[in-house]
CSV table of C-alpha atoms in Angstrom, one decimal:
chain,number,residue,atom,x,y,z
A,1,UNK,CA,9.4,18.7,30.7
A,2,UNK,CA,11.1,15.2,30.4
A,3,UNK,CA,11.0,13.1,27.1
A,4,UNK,CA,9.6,10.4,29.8
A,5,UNK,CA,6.7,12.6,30.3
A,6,UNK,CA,6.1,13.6,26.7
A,7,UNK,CA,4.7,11.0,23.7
A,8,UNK,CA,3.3,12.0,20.2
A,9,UNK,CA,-0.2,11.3,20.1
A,10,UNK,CA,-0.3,10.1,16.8
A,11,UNK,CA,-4.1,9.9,15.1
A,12,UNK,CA,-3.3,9.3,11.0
A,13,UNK,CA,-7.1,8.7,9.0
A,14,UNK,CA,-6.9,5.7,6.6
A,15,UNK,CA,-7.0,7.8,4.0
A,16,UNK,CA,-3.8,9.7,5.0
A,17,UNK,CA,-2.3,6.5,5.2
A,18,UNK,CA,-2.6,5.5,2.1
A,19,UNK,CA,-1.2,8.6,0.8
A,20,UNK,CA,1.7,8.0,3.4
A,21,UNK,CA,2.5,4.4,3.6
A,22,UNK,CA,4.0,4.3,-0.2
A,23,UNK,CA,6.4,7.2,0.2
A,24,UNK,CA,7.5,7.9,4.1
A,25,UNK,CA,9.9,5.4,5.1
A,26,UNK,CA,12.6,7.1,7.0
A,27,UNK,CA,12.0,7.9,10.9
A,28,UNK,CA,11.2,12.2,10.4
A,29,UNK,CA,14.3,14.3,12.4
A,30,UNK,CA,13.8,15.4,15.2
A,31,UNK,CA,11.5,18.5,15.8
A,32,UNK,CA,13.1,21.3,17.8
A,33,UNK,CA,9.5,23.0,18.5
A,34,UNK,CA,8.3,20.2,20.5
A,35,UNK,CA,11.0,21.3,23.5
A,36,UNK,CA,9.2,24.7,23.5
A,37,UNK,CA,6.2,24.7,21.2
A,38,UNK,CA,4.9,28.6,22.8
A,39,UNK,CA,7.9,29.7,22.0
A,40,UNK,CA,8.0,28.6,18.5
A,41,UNK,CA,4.6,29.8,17.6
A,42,UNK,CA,5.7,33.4,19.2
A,43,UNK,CA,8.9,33.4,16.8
A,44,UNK,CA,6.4,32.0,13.5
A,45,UNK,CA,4.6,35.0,14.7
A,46,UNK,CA,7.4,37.5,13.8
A,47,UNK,CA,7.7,35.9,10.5
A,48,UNK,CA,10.4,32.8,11.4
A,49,UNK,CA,9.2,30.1,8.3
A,50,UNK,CA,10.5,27.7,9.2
A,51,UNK,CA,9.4,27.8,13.3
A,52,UNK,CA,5.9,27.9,11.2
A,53,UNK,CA,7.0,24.3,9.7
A,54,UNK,CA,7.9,23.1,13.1
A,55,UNK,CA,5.0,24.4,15.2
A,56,UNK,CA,2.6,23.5,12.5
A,57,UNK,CA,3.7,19.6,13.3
A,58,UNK,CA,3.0,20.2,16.5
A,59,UNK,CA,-0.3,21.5,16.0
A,60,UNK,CA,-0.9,18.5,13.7
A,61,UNK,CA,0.1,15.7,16.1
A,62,UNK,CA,-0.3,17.5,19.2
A,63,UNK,CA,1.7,16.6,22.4
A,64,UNK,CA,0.8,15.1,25.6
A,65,UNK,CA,1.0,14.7,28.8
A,66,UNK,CA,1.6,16.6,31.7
A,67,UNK,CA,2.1,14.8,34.8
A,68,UNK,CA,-2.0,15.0,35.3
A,69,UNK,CA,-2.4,13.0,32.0
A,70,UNK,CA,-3.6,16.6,30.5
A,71,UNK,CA,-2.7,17.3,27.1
A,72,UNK,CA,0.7,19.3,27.4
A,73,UNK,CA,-0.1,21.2,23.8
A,74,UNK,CA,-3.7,20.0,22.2
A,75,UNK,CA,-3.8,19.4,18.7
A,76,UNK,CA,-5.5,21.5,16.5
A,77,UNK,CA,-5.3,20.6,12.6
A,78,UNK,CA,-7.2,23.8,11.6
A,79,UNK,CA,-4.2,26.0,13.5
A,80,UNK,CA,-1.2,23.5,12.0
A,81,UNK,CA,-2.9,24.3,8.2
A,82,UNK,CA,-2.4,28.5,8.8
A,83,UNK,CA,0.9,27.4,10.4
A,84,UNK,CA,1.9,25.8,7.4
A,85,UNK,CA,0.6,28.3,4.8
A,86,UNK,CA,2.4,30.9,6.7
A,87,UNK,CA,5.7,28.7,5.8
A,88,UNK,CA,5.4,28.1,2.3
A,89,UNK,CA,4.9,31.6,1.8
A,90,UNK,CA,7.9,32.7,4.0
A,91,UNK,CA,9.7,30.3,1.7
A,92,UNK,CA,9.3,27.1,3.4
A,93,UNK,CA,8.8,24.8,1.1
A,94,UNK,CA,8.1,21.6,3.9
A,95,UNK,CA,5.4,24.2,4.5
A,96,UNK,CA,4.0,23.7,1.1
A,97,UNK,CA,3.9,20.0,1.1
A,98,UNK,CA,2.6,19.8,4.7
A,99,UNK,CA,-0.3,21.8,3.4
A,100,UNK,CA,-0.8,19.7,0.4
A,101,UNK,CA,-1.2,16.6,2.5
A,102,UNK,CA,-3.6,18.9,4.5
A,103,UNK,CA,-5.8,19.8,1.4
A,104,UNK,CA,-5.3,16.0,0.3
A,105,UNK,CA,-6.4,14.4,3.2
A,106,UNK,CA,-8.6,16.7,4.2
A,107,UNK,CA,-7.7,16.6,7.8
A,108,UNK,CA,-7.6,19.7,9.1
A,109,UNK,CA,-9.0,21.6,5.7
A,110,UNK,CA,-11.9,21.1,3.3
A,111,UNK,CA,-9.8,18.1,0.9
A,112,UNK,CA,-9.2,20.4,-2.2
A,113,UNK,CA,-6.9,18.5,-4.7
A,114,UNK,CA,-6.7,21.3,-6.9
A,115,UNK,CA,-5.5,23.7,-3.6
A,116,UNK,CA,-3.0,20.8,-2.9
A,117,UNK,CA,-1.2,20.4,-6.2
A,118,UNK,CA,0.6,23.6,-6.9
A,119,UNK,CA,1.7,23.3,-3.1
A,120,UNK,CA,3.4,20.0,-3.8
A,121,UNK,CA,5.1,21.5,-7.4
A,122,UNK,CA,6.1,24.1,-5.5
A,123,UNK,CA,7.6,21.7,-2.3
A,124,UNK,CA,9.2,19.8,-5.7
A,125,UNK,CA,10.7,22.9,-7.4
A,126,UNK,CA,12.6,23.2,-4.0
A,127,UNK,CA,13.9,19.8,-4.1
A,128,UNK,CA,11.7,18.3,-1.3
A,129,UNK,CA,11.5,14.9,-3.3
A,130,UNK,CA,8.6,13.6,-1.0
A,131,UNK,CA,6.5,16.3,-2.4
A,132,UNK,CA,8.3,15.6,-5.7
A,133,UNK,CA,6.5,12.1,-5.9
A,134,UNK,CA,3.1,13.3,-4.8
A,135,UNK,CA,2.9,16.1,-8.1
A,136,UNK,CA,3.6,12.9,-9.8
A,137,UNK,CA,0.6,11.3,-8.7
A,138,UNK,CA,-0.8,14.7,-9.3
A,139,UNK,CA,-0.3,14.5,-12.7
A,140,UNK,CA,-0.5,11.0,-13.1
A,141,UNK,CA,-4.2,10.6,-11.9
A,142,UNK,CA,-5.7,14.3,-12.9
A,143,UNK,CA,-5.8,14.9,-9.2
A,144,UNK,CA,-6.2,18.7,-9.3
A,145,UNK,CA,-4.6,19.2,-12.6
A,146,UNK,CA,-5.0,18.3,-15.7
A,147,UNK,CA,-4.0,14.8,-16.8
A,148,UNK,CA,0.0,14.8,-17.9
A,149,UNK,CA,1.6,11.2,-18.0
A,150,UNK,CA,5.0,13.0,-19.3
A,151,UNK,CA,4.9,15.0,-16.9
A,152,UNK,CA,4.1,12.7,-13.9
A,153,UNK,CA,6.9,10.8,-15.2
A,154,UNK,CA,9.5,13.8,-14.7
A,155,UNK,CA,8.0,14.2,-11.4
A,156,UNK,CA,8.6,10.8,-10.6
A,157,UNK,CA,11.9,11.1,-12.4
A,158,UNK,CA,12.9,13.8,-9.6
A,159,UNK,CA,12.1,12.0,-6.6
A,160,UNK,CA,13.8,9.0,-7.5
A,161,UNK,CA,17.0,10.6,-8.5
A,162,UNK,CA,16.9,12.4,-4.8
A,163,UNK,CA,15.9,9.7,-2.6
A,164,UNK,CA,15.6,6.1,-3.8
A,165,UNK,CA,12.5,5.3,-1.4
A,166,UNK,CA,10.7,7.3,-4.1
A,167,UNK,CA,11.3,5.1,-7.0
A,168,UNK,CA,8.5,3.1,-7.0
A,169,UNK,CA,5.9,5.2,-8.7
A,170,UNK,CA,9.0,5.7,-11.6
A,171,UNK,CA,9.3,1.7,-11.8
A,172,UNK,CA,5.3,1.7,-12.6
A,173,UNK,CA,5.6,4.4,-14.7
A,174,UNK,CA,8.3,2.9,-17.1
A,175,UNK,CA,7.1,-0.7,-16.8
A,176,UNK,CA,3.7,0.9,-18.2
A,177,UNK,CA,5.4,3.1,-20.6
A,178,UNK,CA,3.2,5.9,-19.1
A,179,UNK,CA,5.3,9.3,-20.2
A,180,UNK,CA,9.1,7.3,-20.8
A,181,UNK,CA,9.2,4.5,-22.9
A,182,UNK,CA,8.0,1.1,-21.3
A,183,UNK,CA,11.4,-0.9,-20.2
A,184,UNK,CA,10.9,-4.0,-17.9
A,185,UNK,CA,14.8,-4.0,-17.1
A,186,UNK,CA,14.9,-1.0,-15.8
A,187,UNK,CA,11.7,-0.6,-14.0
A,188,UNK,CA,13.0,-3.7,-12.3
A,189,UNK,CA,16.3,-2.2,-11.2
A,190,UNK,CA,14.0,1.0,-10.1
A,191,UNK,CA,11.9,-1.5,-8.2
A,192,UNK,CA,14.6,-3.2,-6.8
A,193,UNK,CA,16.2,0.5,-5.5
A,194,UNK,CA,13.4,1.5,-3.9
A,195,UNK,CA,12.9,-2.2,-1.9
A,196,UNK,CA,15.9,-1.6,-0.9
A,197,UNK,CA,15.6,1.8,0.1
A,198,UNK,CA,12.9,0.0,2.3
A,199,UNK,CA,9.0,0.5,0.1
A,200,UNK,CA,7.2,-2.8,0.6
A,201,UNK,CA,5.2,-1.3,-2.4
A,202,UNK,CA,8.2,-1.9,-4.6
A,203,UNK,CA,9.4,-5.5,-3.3
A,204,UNK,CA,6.3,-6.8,-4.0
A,205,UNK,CA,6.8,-5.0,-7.8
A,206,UNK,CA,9.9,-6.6,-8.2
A,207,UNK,CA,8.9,-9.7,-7.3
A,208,UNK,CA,6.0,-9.5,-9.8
A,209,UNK,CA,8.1,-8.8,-12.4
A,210,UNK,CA,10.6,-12.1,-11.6
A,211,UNK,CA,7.2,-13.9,-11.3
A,212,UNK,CA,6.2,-12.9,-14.7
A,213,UNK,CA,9.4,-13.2,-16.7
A,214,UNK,CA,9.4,-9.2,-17.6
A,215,UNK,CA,12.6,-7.9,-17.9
A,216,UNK,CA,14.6,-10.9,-17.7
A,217,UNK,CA,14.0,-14.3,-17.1
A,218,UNK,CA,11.9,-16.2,-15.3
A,219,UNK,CA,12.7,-16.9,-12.1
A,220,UNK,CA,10.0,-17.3,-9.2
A,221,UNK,CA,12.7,-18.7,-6.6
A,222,UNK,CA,13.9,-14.6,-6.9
A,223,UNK,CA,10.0,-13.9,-6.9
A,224,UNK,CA,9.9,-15.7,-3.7
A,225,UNK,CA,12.7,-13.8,-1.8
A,226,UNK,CA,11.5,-10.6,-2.7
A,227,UNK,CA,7.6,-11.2,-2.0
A,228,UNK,CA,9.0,-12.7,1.4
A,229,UNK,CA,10.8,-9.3,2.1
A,230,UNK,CA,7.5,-7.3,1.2
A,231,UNK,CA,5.5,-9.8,3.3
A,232,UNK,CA,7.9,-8.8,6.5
A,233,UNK,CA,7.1,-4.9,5.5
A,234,UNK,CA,2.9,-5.6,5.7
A,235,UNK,CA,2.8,-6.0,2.4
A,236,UNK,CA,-0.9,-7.5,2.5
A,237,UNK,CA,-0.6,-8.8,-1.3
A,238,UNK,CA,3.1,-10.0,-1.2
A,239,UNK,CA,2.3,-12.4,1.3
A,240,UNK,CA,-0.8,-13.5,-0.7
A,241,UNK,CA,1.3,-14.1,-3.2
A,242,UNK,CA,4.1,-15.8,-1.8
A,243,UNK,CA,1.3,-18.2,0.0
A,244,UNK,CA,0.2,-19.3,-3.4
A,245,UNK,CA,3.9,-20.5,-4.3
A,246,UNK,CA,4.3,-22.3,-0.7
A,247,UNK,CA,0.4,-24.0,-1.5
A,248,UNK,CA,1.8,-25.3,-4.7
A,249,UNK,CA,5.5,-25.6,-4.5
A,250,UNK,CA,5.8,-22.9,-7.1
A,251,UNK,CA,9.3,-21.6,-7.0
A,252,UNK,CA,9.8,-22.7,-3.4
A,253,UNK,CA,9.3,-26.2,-1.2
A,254,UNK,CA,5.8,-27.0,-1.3
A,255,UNK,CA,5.1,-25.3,2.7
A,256,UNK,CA,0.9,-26.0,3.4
A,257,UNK,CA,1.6,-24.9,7.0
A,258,UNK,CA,2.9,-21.8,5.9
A,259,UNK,CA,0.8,-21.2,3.4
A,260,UNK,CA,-2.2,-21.3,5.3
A,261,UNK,CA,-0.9,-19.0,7.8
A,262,UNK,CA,-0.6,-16.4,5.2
A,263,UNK,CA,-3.7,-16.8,3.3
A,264,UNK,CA,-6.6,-17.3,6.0
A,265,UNK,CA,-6.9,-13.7,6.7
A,266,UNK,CA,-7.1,-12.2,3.3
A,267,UNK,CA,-9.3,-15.1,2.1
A,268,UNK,CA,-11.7,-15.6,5.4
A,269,UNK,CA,-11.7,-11.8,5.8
A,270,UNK,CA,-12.7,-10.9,2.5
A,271,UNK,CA,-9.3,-8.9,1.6
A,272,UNK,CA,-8.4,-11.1,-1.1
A,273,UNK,CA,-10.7,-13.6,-2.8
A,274,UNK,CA,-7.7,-15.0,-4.7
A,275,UNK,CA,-6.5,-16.5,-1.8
A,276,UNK,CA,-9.0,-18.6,-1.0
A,277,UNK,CA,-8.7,-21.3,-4.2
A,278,UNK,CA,-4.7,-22.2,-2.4
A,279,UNK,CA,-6.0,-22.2,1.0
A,280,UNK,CA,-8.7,-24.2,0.0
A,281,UNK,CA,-6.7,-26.5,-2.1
A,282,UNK,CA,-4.2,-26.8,0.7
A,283,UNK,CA,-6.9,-28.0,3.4
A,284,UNK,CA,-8.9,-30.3,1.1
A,285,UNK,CA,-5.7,-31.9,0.2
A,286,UNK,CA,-4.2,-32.3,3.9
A,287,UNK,CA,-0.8,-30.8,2.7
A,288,UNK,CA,1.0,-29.8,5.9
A,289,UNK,CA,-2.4,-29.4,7.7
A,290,UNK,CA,-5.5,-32.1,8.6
A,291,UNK,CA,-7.4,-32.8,5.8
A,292,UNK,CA,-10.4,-31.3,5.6
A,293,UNK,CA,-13.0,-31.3,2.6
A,294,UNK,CA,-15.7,-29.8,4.9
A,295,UNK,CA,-13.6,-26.6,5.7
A,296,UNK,CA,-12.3,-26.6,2.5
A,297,UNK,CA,-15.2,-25.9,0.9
A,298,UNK,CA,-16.1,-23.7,3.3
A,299,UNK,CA,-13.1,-21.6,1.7
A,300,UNK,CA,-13.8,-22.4,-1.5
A,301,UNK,CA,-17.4,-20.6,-0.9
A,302,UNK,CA,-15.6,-17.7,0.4
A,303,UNK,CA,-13.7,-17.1,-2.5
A,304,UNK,CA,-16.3,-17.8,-5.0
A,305,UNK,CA,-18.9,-15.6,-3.3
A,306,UNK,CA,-16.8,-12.8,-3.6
A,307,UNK,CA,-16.2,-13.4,-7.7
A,308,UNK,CA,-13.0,-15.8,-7.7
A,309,UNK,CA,-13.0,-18.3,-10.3
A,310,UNK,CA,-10.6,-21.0,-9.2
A,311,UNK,CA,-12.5,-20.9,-5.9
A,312,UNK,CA,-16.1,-21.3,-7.5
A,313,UNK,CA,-14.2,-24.2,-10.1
A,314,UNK,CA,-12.9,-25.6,-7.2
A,315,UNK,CA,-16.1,-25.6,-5.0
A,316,UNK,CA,-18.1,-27.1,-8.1
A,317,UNK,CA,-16.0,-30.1,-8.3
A,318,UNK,CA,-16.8,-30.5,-4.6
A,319,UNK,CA,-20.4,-29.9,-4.6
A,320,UNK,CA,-20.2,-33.0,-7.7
A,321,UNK,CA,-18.3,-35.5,-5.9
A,322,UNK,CA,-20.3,-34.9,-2.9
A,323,UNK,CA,-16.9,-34.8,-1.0
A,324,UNK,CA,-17.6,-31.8,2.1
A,325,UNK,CA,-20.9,-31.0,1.6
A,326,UNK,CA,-24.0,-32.4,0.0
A,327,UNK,CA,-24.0,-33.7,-3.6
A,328,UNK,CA,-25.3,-31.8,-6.4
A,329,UNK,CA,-24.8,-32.4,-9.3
A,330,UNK,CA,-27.1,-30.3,-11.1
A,331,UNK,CA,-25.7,-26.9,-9.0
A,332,UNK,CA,-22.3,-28.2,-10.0
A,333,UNK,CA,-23.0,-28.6,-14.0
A,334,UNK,CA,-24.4,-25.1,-14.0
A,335,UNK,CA,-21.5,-23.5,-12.2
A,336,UNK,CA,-18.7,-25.2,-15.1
A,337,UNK,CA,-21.2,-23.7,-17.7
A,338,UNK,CA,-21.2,-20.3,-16.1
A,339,UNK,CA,-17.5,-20.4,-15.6
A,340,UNK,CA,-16.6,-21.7,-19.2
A,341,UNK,CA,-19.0,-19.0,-20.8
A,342,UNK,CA,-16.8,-16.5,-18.7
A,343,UNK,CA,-13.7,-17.3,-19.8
A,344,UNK,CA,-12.2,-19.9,-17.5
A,345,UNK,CA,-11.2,-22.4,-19.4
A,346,UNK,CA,-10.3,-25.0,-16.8
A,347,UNK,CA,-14.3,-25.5,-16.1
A,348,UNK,CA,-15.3,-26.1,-19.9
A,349,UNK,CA,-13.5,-29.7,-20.0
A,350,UNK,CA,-16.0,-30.2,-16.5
A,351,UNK,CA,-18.9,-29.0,-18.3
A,352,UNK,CA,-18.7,-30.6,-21.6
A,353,UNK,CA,-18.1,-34.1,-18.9
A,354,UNK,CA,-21.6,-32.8,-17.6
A,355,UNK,CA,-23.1,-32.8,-20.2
């Protein structure tokens, strides 16, 4: 059949997204079992490993259509999970880690952690560095094995040295000192590797750590550049981020247009409460967008409802002045109490002036 008539039908859970989205970065090679998959299964049959790798994808993804919009080769995750088993132990080792993702997903197979982590060592023992990077997180989490920060850390070690897309979880590792000793430096050069090697995950880290001053100096211009990059990979809290610094000019020309663009969805949606306060502050204050104390404070509830502090601070001093939504004084005085006794300090000055 024609490439024109044949498409992946691709159906990835959240979950296996999740698991995905920090480590698979390069387009996957061409799969020679998708030309003939029958044929491929016959040959896994006979004891081929690695036509059990290939035919196993199929059976994972499935491929469709014929020309009456049947499916050309259904997709069965139960069948790809024997398919792969049968590779790792013909010495596969993509077999392994397929089947690790299998039992850590649990699409396909009963999720079983502790099935799925000697299946990745193995993958990682056999230099597949994608594999090498989930025994990390193995490790590193007690997912199916005992907890072992050292020797998530080798894990991690592994993958990065084979592939720099996997030098994230290494970067986290040595910036916490969990299993090396903690550097900043040079979990920011690790960072800075893998956003290259193209993990949003890891631009966002590296900007973090220019935001923060660790490793180096200061600098939130740099902070900036590399938030932007992470925000142009879906990076959902890189752009949250770098719409904070365009709200308040921090590191970058003060941008309120732009800033609200990136921060309405994570704040009105309820992603991430932290955006509200700067989109709030940015409408109440007219910067680049109408003025609006009404909506602002409409913001500013979101935020605060869901536990931010800046946004409830923010909301209060509203709610006092009467400026968006009906006075109250009294609410107001009791939220600076409640937010002073928590620990934000900006709100004690407020209460001690409601006194």
């Amino acid at each position: 059949m024609g490439g024109s008539r044949r498409a992946f039908r691709i159906e990835v859970a959240a979950a296996c997204w999740l698991v995905l989205a920090s480590t698979a970065f390069a387009a996957p090679a061409a799969n020679p079992a998708e030309d003939d998959p029958w044929a491929a299964d016959k040959a896994c049959k006979t004891g081929d490993a690695t036509a059990c790798y290939n035919v196993g994808l199929v059976y994972e993804d499935g491929l469709c259509c014929d020309e009456d919009g049947e499916d050309y080769f259904p997709r069965y995750t139960g069948i790809a999970a024997q398919r792969f088993r049968s590779a790792c132990d013909g010495g596969e080792p993509r077999g392994c880690m397929s089947l690790g993702w299998i039992y850590t997903t649990g699409l396909g197979e009963k999720k079983d952690p502790a099935a799925a982590a000697p299946l990745f060592a193995k993958a990682c023992a056999a230099n597949i560095y994608e594999a090498c990077d989930s025994s990390g997180v193995d490790y590193r989490d007690g997912r199916g094995v005992a907890m072992d920060k050292k020797k998530a850390a080798t894990q991690f070690a592994k993958a990065c040295n084979g592939s720099a897309s996997f030098c994230h979880y290494f970067g986290l590792a040595t910036e916490k000192g969990e299993g090396v000793k903690a550097d900043f430096a040079k979990a920011g050069v690790l960072f800075e590797r893998a956003c290259t090697a193209g993990n949003p995950s890891a631009c966002f880290d590296r900007g973090r750590l220019f935001y923060e001053g660790k490793g180096g100096a200061l600098d939130k211009t740099r902070a900036a550049e590399f938030f932007s990059i992470a925000c142009k990979k879906f990076s959902p809290e890189a752009c949250v981020m770098l719409g904070k610094q365009l709200a308040f000019g921090d590191g970058v020309p003060k941008n309120g247009a732009e800033a609200s663009k990136k921060l309405t969805d994570p704040c009105m949606m309820g992603r991430d409460p932290s955006a509200c306060g700067p989109l709030g502050a940015v409408h109440y204050n007219g910067d680049g967008v109408p003025r609006d104390p009404a909506k602002s404070a409409l913001m500013f509830k979101r935020g605060c409802d869901k536990g931010d502090a800046p946004s409830c601070h923010m909301l209060a001093l509203q709610a006092r002045a009467g400026d968006g939504l009906a006075k109250n004084e009294a609410w107001a005085a009791d939220a600076f109490a409640k937010l002073c006794a928590a620990g934000f300090a900006l709100s004690c000055k407020a209460a001690k002036a409601a006194q």
